[in-house]
Amino acid sequence: MKLKMSENSLFAVLLRSPWWISMAIVAVITLLSFALLPKPYVAFGVMGGLPFLVIGMLAARKQWHAPSPARVTEALTRAGAMSWRDFSALIEQTFVKQGYAVSRLNSPAADFLLVKGGRATLVSCKRWKAASHGIEALRDLVAAKEAHEAQQCSYLSLGPVSDTARRFAKAQGVTLVFGTDLARLLLQK
């Protein structure tokens, strides 16, 4: 069973927040349990903080491995200044380092076919510098995914996509990689 969280659920917000906020919630729950509950029930009150402890640990792990905001900005600025040839070579190198077999496609809808573990993923990144990203490029990518019989597809861009395109991507299973997520991808070693 896969746990599905809303983008704005408490735990989803805490995962995006600094790790110490979750730990502060754990401390408050623990202190309130000792202060307000009868002694036999304190352990049950403290256990109420367990989900926040887990979220705090996950957020801390994620933030520990995350690049600094300055490195993210630098990576995005550098990517924005690149030519298509240089950017596509960098993307190709990044996926090769992750263990993918990478094939370049001469298609307006998708730029790369990645294969790893018998699973195929189409990647579209040719419009990485576009000021706005609408639904058209995503529709083309989904059609190409079906034509190539790929299991997944990803759309890479420097800027965010429109809300309509984001909803379309979610409904069609398109992974959107933009902004900070793109910088993290480019900074992977």
mmCIF file of N, CA and C in Angstrom, residues 103-189:
data_model
loop_
_atom_site.group_PDB
_atom_site.id
_atom_site.type_symbol
_atom_site.label_atom_id
_atom_site.label_comp_id
_atom_site.label_asym_id
_atom_site.label_seq_id
_atom_site.Cartn_x
_atom_site.Cartn_y
_atom_site.Cartn_z
ATOM 1 N N SER A 103 20.003 7.156 -24.366
ATOM 2 C CA SER A 103 19.952 7.280 -25.823
ATOM 3 C C SER A 103 19.349 8.636 -26.162
ATOM 4 N N ARG A 104 20.007 9.346 -27.055
ATOM 5 C CA ARG A 104 19.455 10.631 -27.509
ATOM 6 C C ARG A 104 18.367 10.352 -28.538
ATOM 7 N N LEU A 105 17.304 11.133 -28.470
ATOM 8 C CA LEU A 105 16.203 10.998 -29.415
ATOM 9 C C LEU A 105 16.123 12.264 -30.262
ATOM 10 N N ASN A 106 15.864 12.117 -31.512
ATOM 11 C CA ASN A 106 15.638 13.265 -32.391
ATOM 12 C C ASN A 106 14.135 13.474 -32.502
ATOM 13 N N SER A 107 13.556 13.922 -31.424
ATOM 14 C CA SER A 107 12.111 14.075 -31.358
ATOM 15 C C SER A 107 11.787 15.425 -30.725
ATOM 16 N N PRO A 108 10.771 16.111 -31.221
ATOM 17 C CA PRO A 108 10.395 17.370 -30.584
ATOM 18 C C PRO A 108 9.772 17.155 -29.200
ATOM 19 N N ALA A 109 9.274 15.956 -28.938
ATOM 20 C CA ALA A 109 8.583 15.693 -27.675
ATOM 21 C C ALA A 109 9.519 15.233 -26.564
ATOM 22 N N ALA A 110 10.543 14.466 -26.886
ATOM 23 C CA ALA A 110 11.443 13.910 -25.872
ATOM 24 C C ALA A 110 12.874 13.971 -26.375
ATOM 25 N N ASP A 111 13.785 14.208 -25.450
ATOM 26 C CA ASP A 111 15.190 14.369 -25.812
ATOM 27 C C ASP A 111 16.037 13.139 -25.509
ATOM 28 N N PHE A 112 15.659 12.401 -24.474
ATOM 29 C CA PHE A 112 16.438 11.230 -24.068
ATOM 30 C C PHE A 112 15.528 10.069 -23.722
ATOM 31 N N LEU A 113 16.035 8.879 -23.967
ATOM 32 C CA LEU A 113 15.415 7.647 -23.490
ATOM 33 C C LEU A 113 16.399 7.052 -22.495
ATOM 34 N N LEU A 114 15.948 6.909 -21.260
ATOM 35 C CA LEU A 114 16.782 6.341 -20.205
ATOM 36 C C LEU A 114 16.294 4.939 -19.908
ATOM 37 N N VAL A 115 17.221 4.006 -19.753
ATOM 38 C CA VAL A 115 16.854 2.639 -19.404
ATOM 39 C C VAL A 115 17.712 2.207 -18.222
ATOM 40 N N LYS A 116 17.040 1.694 -17.207
ATOM 41 C CA LYS A 116 17.728 1.192 -16.017
ATOM 42 C C LYS A 116 16.834 0.140 -15.383
ATOM 43 N N GLY A 117 17.401 -1.022 -15.150
ATOM 44 C CA GLY A 117 16.633 -2.094 -14.526
ATOM 45 C C GLY A 117 15.430 -2.528 -15.343
ATOM 46 N N GLY A 118 15.542 -2.444 -16.664
ATOM 47 C CA GLY A 118 14.453 -2.870 -17.523
ATOM 48 C C GLY A 118 13.316 -1.860 -17.631
ATOM 49 N N ARG A 119 13.445 -0.712 -16.983
ATOM 50 C CA ARG A 119 12.413 0.332 -17.037
ATOM 51 C C ARG A 119 12.892 1.483 -17.902
ATOM 52 N N ALA A 120 12.004 1.917 -18.787
ATOM 53 C CA ALA A 120 12.334 3.001 -19.710
ATOM 54 C C ALA A 120 11.678 4.299 -19.236
ATOM 55 N N THR A 121 12.439 5.383 -19.328
ATOM 56 C CA THR A 121 11.949 6.710 -18.971
ATOM 57 C C THR A 121 12.293 7.667 -20.098
ATOM 58 N N LEU A 122 11.304 8.443 -20.523
ATOM 59 C CA LEU A 122 11.549 9.496 -21.504
ATOM 60 C C LEU A 122 11.784 10.808 -20.765
ATOM 61 N N VAL A 123 12.735 11.586 -21.245
ATOM 62 C CA VAL A 123 13.053 12.876 -20.635
ATOM 63 C C VAL A 123 12.962 13.964 -21.695
ATOM 64 N N SER A 124 12.225 15.000 -21.360
ATOM 65 C CA SER A 124 12.135 16.175 -22.221
ATOM 66 C C SER A 124 12.759 17.346 -21.487
ATOM 67 N N CYS A 125 13.744 17.973 -22.111
ATOM 68 C CA CYS A 125 14.397 19.108 -21.452
ATOM 69 C C CYS A 125 14.814 20.193 -22.430
ATOM 70 N N LYS A 126 14.399 20.064 -23.675
ATOM 71 C CA LYS A 126 14.821 21.016 -24.694
ATOM 72 C C LYS A 126 14.332 22.434 -24.402
ATOM 73 N N ARG A 127 13.209 22.558 -23.698
ATOM 74 C CA ARG A 127 12.645 23.882 -23.402
ATOM 75 C C ARG A 127 13.057 24.337 -22.003
ATOM 76 N N TRP A 128 14.239 23.958 -21.531
ATOM 77 C CA TRP A 128 14.635 24.239 -20.155
ATOM 78 C C TRP A 128 14.696 25.722 -19.845
ATOM 79 N N LYS A 129 14.906 26.573 -20.849
ATOM 80 C CA LYS A 129 15.019 28.016 -20.629
ATOM 81 C C LYS A 129 13.713 28.774 -20.863
ATOM 82 N N ALA A 130 12.669 28.106 -21.293
ATOM 83 C CA ALA A 130 11.420 28.796 -21.636
ATOM 84 C C ALA A 130 10.885 29.574 -20.440
ATOM 85 N N ALA A 131 10.330 30.745 -20.726
ATOM 86 C CA ALA A 131 9.791 31.594 -19.655
ATOM 87 C C ALA A 131 8.524 30.985 -19.060
ATOM 88 N N SER A 132 7.734 30.346 -19.893
ATOM 89 C CA SER A 132 6.523 29.705 -19.376
ATOM 90 C C SER A 132 6.423 28.301 -19.952
ATOM 91 N N HIS A 133 5.910 27.419 -19.155
ATOM 92 C CA HIS A 133 5.779 26.022 -19.546
ATOM 93 C C HIS A 133 4.312 25.645 -19.414
ATOM 94 N N GLY A 134 3.683 25.467 -20.549
ATOM 95 C CA GLY A 134 2.273 25.111 -20.560
ATOM 96 C C GLY A 134 2.069 23.625 -20.765
ATOM 97 N N ILE A 135 0.855 23.303 -21.126
ATOM 98 C CA ILE A 135 0.438 21.917 -21.203
ATOM 99 C C ILE A 135 0.835 21.238 -22.518
ATOM 100 N N GLU A 136 1.111 22.022 -23.570
ATOM 101 C CA GLU A 136 1.364 21.446 -24.898
ATOM 102 C C GLU A 136 2.572 20.501 -24.901
ATOM 103 N N ALA A 137 3.680 20.961 -24.346
ATOM 104 C CA ALA A 137 4.893 20.130 -24.333
ATOM 105 C C ALA A 137 4.671 18.860 -23.514
ATOM 106 N N LEU A 138 3.877 18.957 -22.461
ATOM 107 C CA LEU A 138 3.596 17.781 -21.636
ATOM 108 C C LEU A 138 2.705 16.784 -22.376
ATOM 109 N N ARG A 139 1.746 17.295 -23.130
ATOM 110 C CA ARG A 139 0.906 16.399 -23.940
ATOM 111 C C ARG A 139 1.752 15.631 -24.948
ATOM 112 N N ASP A 140 2.672 16.349 -25.603
ATOM 113 C CA ASP A 140 3.562 15.707 -26.569
ATOM 114 C C ASP A 140 4.430 14.644 -25.898
ATOM 115 N N LEU A 141 4.907 14.948 -24.692
ATOM 116 C CA LEU A 141 5.747 13.994 -23.961
ATOM 117 C C LEU A 141 4.958 12.740 -23.591
ATOM 118 N N VAL A 142 3.722 12.902 -23.143
ATOM 119 C CA VAL A 142 2.874 11.745 -22.795
ATOM 120 C C VAL A 142 2.607 10.897 -24.034
ATOM 121 N N ALA A 143 2.356 11.541 -25.172
ATOM 122 C CA ALA A 143 2.142 10.791 -26.419
ATOM 123 C C ALA A 143 3.409 10.026 -26.806
ATOM 124 N N ALA A 144 4.569 10.658 -26.638
ATOM 125 C CA ALA A 144 5.838 9.984 -26.950
ATOM 126 C C ALA A 144 6.086 8.822 -25.994
ATOM 127 N N LYS A 145 5.709 8.991 -24.750
ATOM 128 C CA LYS A 145 5.858 7.911 -23.753
ATOM 129 C C LYS A 145 5.077 6.681 -24.200
ATOM 130 N N GLU A 146 3.851 6.898 -24.655
ATOM 131 C CA GLU A 146 3.033 5.786 -25.124
ATOM 132 C C GLU A 146 3.613 5.174 -26.398
ATOM 133 N N ALA A 147 4.111 6.021 -27.296
ATOM 134 C CA ALA A 147 4.687 5.522 -28.554
ATOM 135 C C ALA A 147 5.945 4.694 -28.303
ATOM 136 N N HIS A 148 6.759 5.099 -27.327
ATOM 137 C CA HIS A 148 7.991 4.368 -27.006
ATOM 138 C C HIS A 148 7.759 3.247 -25.993
ATOM 139 N N GLU A 149 6.515 3.125 -25.525
ATOM 140 C CA GLU A 149 6.149 2.133 -24.509
ATOM 141 C C GLU A 149 7.025 2.266 -23.270
ATOM 142 N N ALA A 150 7.288 3.511 -22.882
ATOM 143 C CA ALA A 150 8.083 3.789 -21.683
ATOM 144 C C ALA A 150 7.177 3.737 -20.453
ATOM 145 N N GLN A 151 7.783 3.403 -19.321
ATOM 146 C CA GLN A 151 7.013 3.327 -18.086
ATOM 147 C C GLN A 151 6.881 4.692 -17.401
ATOM 148 N N GLN A 152 7.846 5.573 -17.627
ATOM 149 C CA GLN A 152 7.844 6.871 -16.958
ATOM 150 C C GLN A 152 8.272 7.954 -17.929
ATOM 151 N N CYS A 153 7.992 9.213 -17.532
ATOM 152 C CA CYS A 153 8.514 10.337 -18.296
ATOM 153 C C CYS A 153 8.748 11.511 -17.350
ATOM 154 N N SER A 154 9.751 12.318 -17.686
ATOM 155 C CA SER A 154 10.130 13.464 -16.862
ATOM 156 C C SER A 154 10.278 14.691 -17.751
ATOM 157 N N TYR A 155 9.908 15.839 -17.180
ATOM 158 C CA TYR A 155 10.006 17.112 -17.888
ATOM 159 C C TYR A 155 10.891 18.027 -17.055
ATOM 160 N N LEU A 156 12.028 18.447 -17.635
ATOM 161 C CA LEU A 156 12.994 19.279 -16.923
ATOM 162 C C LEU A 156 12.925 20.716 -17.410
ATOM 163 N N SER A 157 12.951 21.671 -16.458
ATOM 164 C CA SER A 157 12.944 23.085 -16.823
ATOM 165 C C SER A 157 13.526 23.919 -15.689
ATOM 166 N N LEU A 158 14.051 25.077 -16.044
ATOM 167 C CA LEU A 158 14.571 25.992 -15.027
ATOM 168 C C LEU A 158 13.447 26.633 -14.227
ATOM 169 N N GLY A 159 12.387 27.001 -14.903
ATOM 170 C CA GLY A 159 11.272 27.675 -14.244
ATOM 171 C C GLY A 159 10.112 26.737 -14.008
ATOM 172 N N PRO A 160 9.169 27.177 -13.197
ATOM 173 C CA PRO A 160 8.006 26.329 -12.904
ATOM 174 C C PRO A 160 7.046 26.258 -14.080
ATOM 175 N N VAL A 161 6.213 25.243 -14.077
ATOM 176 C CA VAL A 161 5.170 25.106 -15.090
ATOM 177 C C VAL A 161 3.893 25.741 -14.553
ATOM 178 N N SER A 162 2.961 26.000 -15.448
ATOM 179 C CA SER A 162 1.695 26.602 -15.039
ATOM 180 C C SER A 162 0.919 25.629 -14.153
ATOM 181 N N ASP A 163 -0.050 26.158 -13.420
ATOM 182 C CA ASP A 163 -0.875 25.305 -12.558
ATOM 183 C C ASP A 163 -1.645 24.272 -13.376
ATOM 184 N N THR A 164 -2.124 24.668 -14.533
ATOM 185 C CA THR A 164 -2.844 23.737 -15.411
ATOM 186 C C THR A 164 -1.917 22.608 -15.846
ATOM 187 N N ALA A 165 -0.699 22.978 -16.225
ATOM 188 C CA ALA A 165 0.272 21.964 -16.647
ATOM 189 C C ALA A 165 0.665 21.060 -15.480
ATOM 190 N N ARG A 166 0.760 21.640 -14.296
ATOM 191 C CA ARG A 166 1.100 20.835 -13.105
ATOM 192 C C ARG A 166 0.006 19.803 -12.822
ATOM 193 N N ARG A 167 -1.251 20.223 -12.932
ATOM 194 C CA ARG A 167 -2.361 19.281 -12.715
ATOM 195 C C ARG A 167 -2.364 18.195 -13.797
ATOM 196 N N PHE A 168 -2.109 18.591 -15.030
ATOM 197 C CA PHE A 168 -2.042 17.624 -16.135
ATOM 198 C C PHE A 168 -0.915 16.616 -15.877
ATOM 199 N N ALA A 169 0.250 17.122 -15.486
ATOM 200 C CA ALA A 169 1.399 16.244 -15.225
ATOM 201 C C ALA A 169 1.070 15.250 -14.116
ATOM 202 N N LYS A 170 0.432 15.718 -13.077
ATOM 203 C CA LYS A 170 0.077 14.829 -11.962
ATOM 204 C C LYS A 170 -0.900 13.752 -12.424
ATOM 205 N N ALA A 171 -1.884 14.156 -13.213
ATOM 206 C CA ALA A 171 -2.887 13.201 -13.698
ATOM 207 C C ALA A 171 -2.281 12.174 -14.657
ATOM 208 N N GLN A 172 -1.269 12.577 -15.428
ATOM 209 C CA GLN A 172 -0.663 11.696 -16.430
ATOM 210 C C GLN A 172 0.591 10.981 -15.931
ATOM 211 N N GLY A 173 1.011 11.267 -14.709
ATOM 212 C CA GLY A 173 2.201 10.608 -14.163
ATOM 213 C C GLY A 173 3.514 11.148 -14.699
ATOM 214 N N VAL A 174 3.534 12.409 -15.107
ATOM 215 C CA VAL A 174 4.758 13.043 -15.595
ATOM 216 C C VAL A 174 5.493 13.641 -14.402
ATOM 217 N N THR A 175 6.754 13.298 -14.245
ATOM 218 C CA THR A 175 7.561 13.872 -13.175
ATOM 219 C C THR A 175 8.097 15.222 -13.634
ATOM 220 N N LEU A 176 7.786 16.257 -12.870
ATOM 221 C CA LEU A 176 8.279 17.598 -13.182
ATOM 222 C C LEU A 176 9.528 17.859 -12.364
ATOM 223 N N VAL A 177 10.603 18.228 -13.037
ATOM 224 C CA VAL A 177 11.878 18.529 -12.375
ATOM 225 C C VAL A 177 12.239 19.952 -12.781
ATOM 226 N N PHE A 178 12.046 20.899 -11.850
ATOM 227 C CA PHE A 178 12.332 22.291 -12.167
ATOM 228 C C PHE A 178 12.893 22.997 -10.944
ATOM 229 N N GLY A 179 13.485 24.142 -11.196
ATOM 230 C CA GLY A 179 13.993 24.965 -10.103
ATOM 231 C C GLY A 179 14.986 24.218 -9.235
ATOM 232 N N THR A 180 14.710 24.187 -7.942
ATOM 233 C CA THR A 180 15.604 23.574 -6.962
ATOM 234 C C THR A 180 15.841 22.096 -7.255
ATOM 235 N N ASP A 181 14.803 21.379 -7.669
ATOM 236 C CA ASP A 181 14.964 19.957 -7.976
ATOM 237 C C ASP A 181 15.916 19.752 -9.160
ATOM 238 N N LEU A 182 15.829 20.622 -10.147
ATOM 239 C CA LEU A 182 16.759 20.538 -11.282
ATOM 240 C C LEU A 182 18.184 20.824 -10.824
ATOM 241 N N ALA A 183 18.346 21.825 -9.967
ATOM 242 C CA ALA A 183 19.684 22.142 -9.453
ATOM 243 C C ALA A 183 20.250 20.945 -8.699
ATOM 244 N N ARG A 184 19.442 20.297 -7.888
ATOM 245 C CA ARG A 184 19.910 19.117 -7.146
ATOM 246 C C ARG A 184 20.342 18.010 -8.108
ATOM 247 N N LEU A 185 19.571 17.834 -9.179
ATOM 248 C CA LEU A 185 19.922 16.828 -10.179
ATOM 249 C C LEU A 185 21.268 17.165 -10.807
ATOM 250 N N LEU A 186 21.469 18.424 -11.164
ATOM 251 C CA LEU A 186 22.709 18.839 -11.821
ATOM 252 C C LEU A 186 23.899 18.784 -10.878
ATOM 253 N N LEU A 187 23.665 18.937 -9.570
ATOM 254 C CA LEU A 187 24.755 18.956 -8.603
ATOM 255 C C LEU A 187 25.109 17.573 -8.065
ATOM 256 N N GLN A 188 24.370 16.551 -8.473
ATOM 257 C CA GLN A 188 24.662 15.203 -7.982
ATOM 258 C C GLN A 188 26.034 14.758 -8.450
ATOM 259 N N LYS A 189 26.705 14.069 -7.561
ATOM 260 C CA LYS A 189 28.048 13.589 -7.886
ATOM 261 C C LYS A 189 28.030 12.122 -8.170
#
